[in-house]
Coordinates of C-alpha atoms and ligand atoms in Angstrom, one line a residue:
X1 CA 46.4 140.3 95.3
X2 CA 48.6 138.2 97.5
X3 CA 49.4 134.7 96.7
X4 CA 47.1 131.9 97.7
X5 CA 47.4 131.1 101.4
X6 CA 46.5 127.8 103.0
X7 CA 43.9 127.8 105.7
X8 CA 44.6 124.2 106.8
X9 CA 48.4 123.6 107.2
X10 CA 49.8 120.5 105.5
X11 CA 49.7 117.6 107.9
X12 CA 53.2 116.9 109.4
X13 CA 54.5 120.3 108.4
X14 CA 55.9 122.7 111.0
X15 CA 53.7 125.8 111.2
X16 CA 55.5 129.2 111.1
X17 CA 52.9 131.9 111.7
X18 CA 54.9 134.5 109.9
X19 CA 54.1 132.6 106.7
X20 CA 50.4 133.2 107.4
X21 CA 49.2 136.7 106.6
X22 CA 46.4 137.7 109.1
X23 CA 45.2 140.3 106.5
X24 CA 44.8 137.8 103.7
X25 CA 41.4 137.9 102.0
X26 CA 41.8 135.3 99.3
X27 CA 39.9 136.0 96.1
X28 CA 37.8 138.7 97.7
X29 CA 38.7 142.4 97.8
X30 CA 36.0 143.8 100.0
X31 CA 33.2 142.9 102.3
X32 CA 30.7 143.5 99.6
X33 CA 32.4 141.0 97.3
X34 CA 32.0 138.3 100.0
X35 CA 28.4 139.1 101.0
X36 CA 26.6 136.5 98.9
X37 CA 29.1 133.7 99.7
X38 CA 28.7 134.4 103.4
X39 CA 24.9 134.5 103.2
X40 CA 24.9 131.2 101.3
X41 CA 27.1 129.6 104.0
X42 CA 24.9 130.8 106.8
X43 CA 21.8 129.5 105.1
X44 CA 23.5 126.1 104.6
X45 CA 24.5 125.9 108.2
X46 CA 20.9 126.5 109.1
X47 CA 19.6 123.7 106.9
X48 CA 22.4 121.2 107.7
X49 CA 22.1 121.8 111.5
X50 CA 18.5 120.8 111.3
X51 CA 19.4 117.5 109.6
X52 CA 22.2 116.9 112.2
X53 CA 19.7 117.5 115.0
X54 CA 17.0 115.3 113.4
X55 CA 19.3 112.4 112.4
X56 CA 20.8 112.3 115.9
X57 CA 23.9 110.4 114.7
X58 CA 26.8 112.8 114.6
X59 CA 28.0 115.7 116.8
X60 CA 30.1 118.7 115.7
X61 CA 32.6 120.2 118.0
X62 CA 34.0 123.6 117.0
X63 CA 37.0 124.9 118.9
X64 CA 38.0 128.6 118.9
X65 CA 41.3 129.9 120.1
X66 CA 42.7 133.4 119.6
X67 CA 44.7 136.1 121.2
X68 CA 42.6 138.7 123.1
X69 CA 40.4 140.7 120.7
X70 CA 40.9 138.0 118.1
X71 CA 37.2 137.9 117.6
X72 CA 36.0 134.6 119.2
X73 CA 32.8 135.9 120.5
X74 CA 31.9 137.8 117.4
X75 CA 32.6 134.9 115.2
X76 CA 30.5 132.6 117.2
X77 CA 27.6 135.1 117.1
X78 CA 27.9 135.5 113.3
X79 CA 28.3 131.9 112.2
X80 CA 25.6 130.6 114.4
X81 CA 23.2 133.4 113.5
X82 CA 20.8 131.2 111.6
X83 CA 21.1 128.1 113.7
X84 CA 18.4 126.7 116.0
X85 CA 19.6 127.5 119.6
X86 CA 18.2 124.2 120.8
X87 CA 20.8 122.4 118.9
X88 CA 23.8 124.5 119.9
X89 CA 25.7 124.7 123.1
X90 CA 28.6 127.1 123.9
X91 CA 31.2 126.5 126.6
X92 CA 33.6 129.2 127.6
X93 CA 36.7 128.1 129.5
X94 CA 38.0 130.5 132.1
X95 CA 40.8 130.2 134.7
X96 CA 40.2 126.7 136.2
X97 CA 38.5 126.5 139.6
X98 CA 40.1 124.7 142.5
X99 CA 37.9 121.7 141.8
X100 CA 38.9 121.6 138.2
X101 CA 42.6 121.9 139.1
X102 CA 42.2 118.9 141.4
X103 CA 41.5 116.8 138.3
X104 CA 43.3 116.1 135.0
X105 CA 43.2 119.0 132.6
X106 CA 40.7 117.3 130.3
X107 CA 38.1 116.6 133.0
X108 CA 36.3 119.9 132.8
X109 CA 36.5 119.8 129.0
X110 CA 35.1 116.3 128.4
X111 CA 31.8 117.3 130.2
X112 CA 31.1 119.9 127.5
X113 CA 31.6 117.7 124.5
X114 CA 28.4 117.8 122.4
X115 CA 26.3 114.7 122.2
X116 CA 24.7 113.3 119.1
X117 CA 22.6 115.8 117.2
X118 CA 24.3 118.8 118.8
X119 CA 26.8 121.4 117.7
X120 CA 29.2 122.3 120.6
X121 CA 31.3 125.4 120.5
X122 CA 34.4 125.9 122.7
X123 CA 35.3 129.5 123.4
X124 CA 38.8 128.7 124.5
X125 CA 39.5 125.1 125.3
X126 CA 41.9 122.5 126.4
X127 CA 44.5 124.3 124.3
X128 CA 44.8 126.9 127.1
X129 CA 46.6 124.1 128.9
X130 CA 49.5 124.3 126.4
X131 CA 49.2 128.1 125.8
X132 CA 48.7 130.3 128.9
X133 CA 49.8 127.4 131.1
X134 CA 53.0 127.1 129.2
X135 CA 53.7 130.8 128.7
X136 CA 53.1 131.6 132.4
X137 CA 54.8 128.5 133.6
X138 CA 51.8 127.4 135.6
X139 CA 53.0 123.8 135.6
X140 CA 56.5 122.3 135.0
X141 CA 57.6 121.8 131.4
X142 CA 57.4 118.0 131.4
X143 CA 53.7 118.3 132.4
X144 CA 52.7 120.6 129.5
X145 CA 55.0 118.8 127.1
X146 CA 53.0 115.5 127.7
X147 CA 49.8 117.3 126.9
X148 CA 50.1 117.4 123.1
X149 CA 49.8 113.6 123.1
X150 CA 47.1 113.6 125.6
X151 CA 45.1 116.0 123.5
X152 CA 45.6 114.0 120.3
X153 CA 44.5 110.9 122.0
X154 CA 41.5 112.6 123.6
X155 CA 40.4 114.1 120.3
X156 CA 40.9 110.7 118.6
X157 CA 38.5 109.2 121.2
X158 CA 35.9 111.8 120.4
X159 CA 36.3 111.4 116.7
X160 CA 36.0 107.6 117.0
X161 CA 32.8 108.2 119.0
X162 CA 31.1 110.2 116.2
X163 CA 32.3 113.7 117.0
X164 CA 33.5 115.8 114.0
X165 CA 36.1 118.2 115.3
X166 CA 37.0 121.6 113.7
X167 CA 39.6 123.8 115.3
X168 CA 40.0 127.5 114.4
X169 CA 42.9 129.7 115.4
X170 CA 41.7 133.3 114.6
X171 CA 44.9 134.9 113.6
X172 CA 45.2 138.6 114.0
X173 CA 48.3 140.8 113.8
X174 CA 49.7 142.6 116.8
X175 CA 48.8 145.9 115.1
X176 CA 45.3 144.8 114.7
X177 CA 45.0 143.9 118.3
X178 CA 46.3 147.3 119.3
X179 CA 43.6 148.9 117.1
X180 CA 40.9 146.8 118.7
X181 CA 42.1 147.5 122.2
X182 CA 42.1 151.2 121.4
X183 CA 38.5 150.9 120.1
X184 CA 37.5 149.3 123.4
X185 CA 39.1 152.1 125.3
X186 CA 37.5 154.8 123.1
X187 CA 33.9 153.5 123.2
X188 CA 32.1 153.5 126.5
X189 CA 29.9 150.6 125.4
X190 CA 33.0 148.5 124.8
X191 CA 34.8 149.3 128.1
X192 CA 33.5 146.1 129.6
X193 CA 35.5 144.1 127.1
X194 CA 38.8 145.7 128.3
X195 CA 40.9 144.5 131.2
X196 CA 44.3 145.7 132.2
X197 CA 45.4 142.0 132.2
X198 CA 45.0 142.0 128.4
X199 CA 48.0 144.3 128.2
X200 CA 50.1 142.0 130.3
X201 CA 49.3 139.1 127.9
X202 CA 50.0 141.3 124.9
X203 CA 53.5 141.9 126.2
X204 CA 54.1 138.2 125.9
X205 CA 53.0 138.1 122.3
X206 CA 56.1 136.3 120.9
X207 CA 55.9 133.6 123.6
X208 CA 52.3 133.0 122.7
X209 CA 53.0 132.8 119.0
X210 CA 55.7 130.2 119.8
X211 CA 53.2 128.2 121.9
X212 CA 50.5 128.5 119.2
X213 CA 52.9 127.3 116.6
X214 CA 53.6 124.2 118.6
X215 CA 49.9 123.5 119.2
X216 CA 49.1 124.1 115.6
X217 CA 51.9 121.8 114.5
X218 CA 51.7 119.0 117.1
X219 CA 47.9 118.7 117.4
X220 CA 47.0 119.1 113.7
X221 CA 45.5 115.7 112.9
X222 CA 43.2 114.4 110.2
X223 CA 40.6 113.7 112.9
X224 CA 40.9 117.1 114.4
X225 CA 42.4 119.6 112.0
X226 CA 43.4 123.2 112.7
X227 CA 42.4 126.1 110.5
X228 CA 44.6 129.2 110.6
X229 CA 42.0 131.8 109.9
X230 CA 43.2 135.2 108.6
X231 CA 41.2 137.3 111.0
X232 CA 42.2 140.9 110.6
X233 CA 39.2 141.4 108.3
X234 CA 36.1 140.2 110.2
X235 CA 34.1 139.5 107.1
X236 CA 36.8 137.2 105.7
X237 CA 37.2 135.5 109.0
X238 CA 33.4 134.8 109.1
X239 CA 33.5 133.5 105.6
X240 CA 36.3 131.1 106.2
X241 CA 34.9 129.7 109.4
X242 CA 31.4 129.3 108.0
X243 CA 32.7 127.7 104.9
X244 CA 34.7 125.1 106.9
X245 CA 31.6 124.3 108.9
X246 CA 29.5 123.9 105.8
X247 CA 32.1 121.6 104.3
X248 CA 32.4 119.5 107.4
X249 CA 28.6 119.1 107.8
X250 CA 28.2 118.3 104.1
X251 CA 30.9 115.6 104.4
X252 CA 28.8 113.8 107.0
X253 CA 26.3 112.6 104.3
X254 CA 23.4 113.1 106.7
X255 CA 19.8 112.2 106.1
X256 CA 16.5 112.8 107.9
X257 CA 15.5 109.7 109.8
X258 CA 13.1 107.3 108.1
X259 CA 9.5 108.3 108.8
X260 CA 7.1 106.1 110.8
X261 CA 5.3 103.7 108.4
X262 CA 2.0 104.5 106.7
X263 CA 2.1 108.2 107.2
X264 CA 0.0 108.5 104.0
X265 CA -2.8 106.6 105.7
X266 CA -2.9 108.8 108.8
X267 CA -6.2 110.7 109.2
X268 CA -6.1 113.4 111.8
X269 CA -9.4 113.3 113.8
X270 CA -11.4 116.5 114.0
Ligands
ADP301 P1 37.7 135.8 127.2 O1 39.0 136.6 127.1 O2 37.7 134.4 126.6 O3 36.5 136.6 126.7 P2 38.1 136.0 130.0 O4 38.5 137.5 129.8 O5 37.2 135.6 131.2 O6 37.3 135.5 128.7 O7 39.4 135.2 130.0 C1 39.5 133.9 130.4 C2 40.8 133.7 131.0 O8 40.9 132.4 131.4 C3 42.0 133.9 129.9 O9 42.9 134.8 130.4 C4 42.6 132.5 129.8 O10 43.9 132.5 129.5 C5 42.2 131.9 131.1 N1 42.3 130.5 131.1 C6 41.5 129.6 130.4 N2 41.8 128.3 130.6 C7 42.9 128.4 131.4 C8 43.7 127.4 132.0 N3 43.5 126.0 131.7 N4 44.6 127.7 132.9 C9 44.8 129.0 133.2 N5 44.1 130.0 132.6 C10 43.1 129.7 131.8

């Protein structure tokens, strides 16, 4: 078994992704080993989400970033499996529209931040503005350089306003990505997931890793921590993400709202 690996980097420490094994599975050796723990987490998310919704005091924002085929969609599907859809909203951030580009980079993001009682999930996020935008040089360097601070201040504003923020980088190896791409090419029902553009991004793997390391280092804050999720094994990825969500929700010390008075005296008319 490999040595214990951190999921949350130390605050203030420079992240080197080569120190994080994407194939790490902690104390578990197989999917079967982790089955009960995963089931437990999903059941807890179900219960805790109901209290979050009923109490209407806190919001939870969950950010997912990954390389292509990193498993964002599948993780979202799995960890929210037991949740009440009324209390969950998912926003997927694509190439910005002209209207979005006419505003500051956080304009389109802010609109999708969950309100009290809600869980909001970002499938890609404002981090694209220091990832693809940096790697593809879509804006000058001084513009993207300033964004780390903008992001930290924005996330601080959200946290101060009652939003608990969890950020997950689903970390797969380059070999694992190749296998997943091959699977998409081999299976007709997965063809829709493949685009030629994915290979162009894959060619820039090292530049992306450098950009991720900066984002994971410079925007890892106590109010919006990153989790570097070993994601080659899908079952371990789901376990880690669901576990972090349970921990965050439990930390909120939530309660059902006080009932209206005299419920014991209520008689329901025939
Ligand atoms: P996904 O891969 O998330 O399933 P798509 O295949 O539609 O969804 O990819 C969305 C694309 O939008 C990605 O290539 C991503 O890099 C791009 N994108 C997202 N945000 C931005 C941004 N702010 N600037 C430029 N491109 C972006």
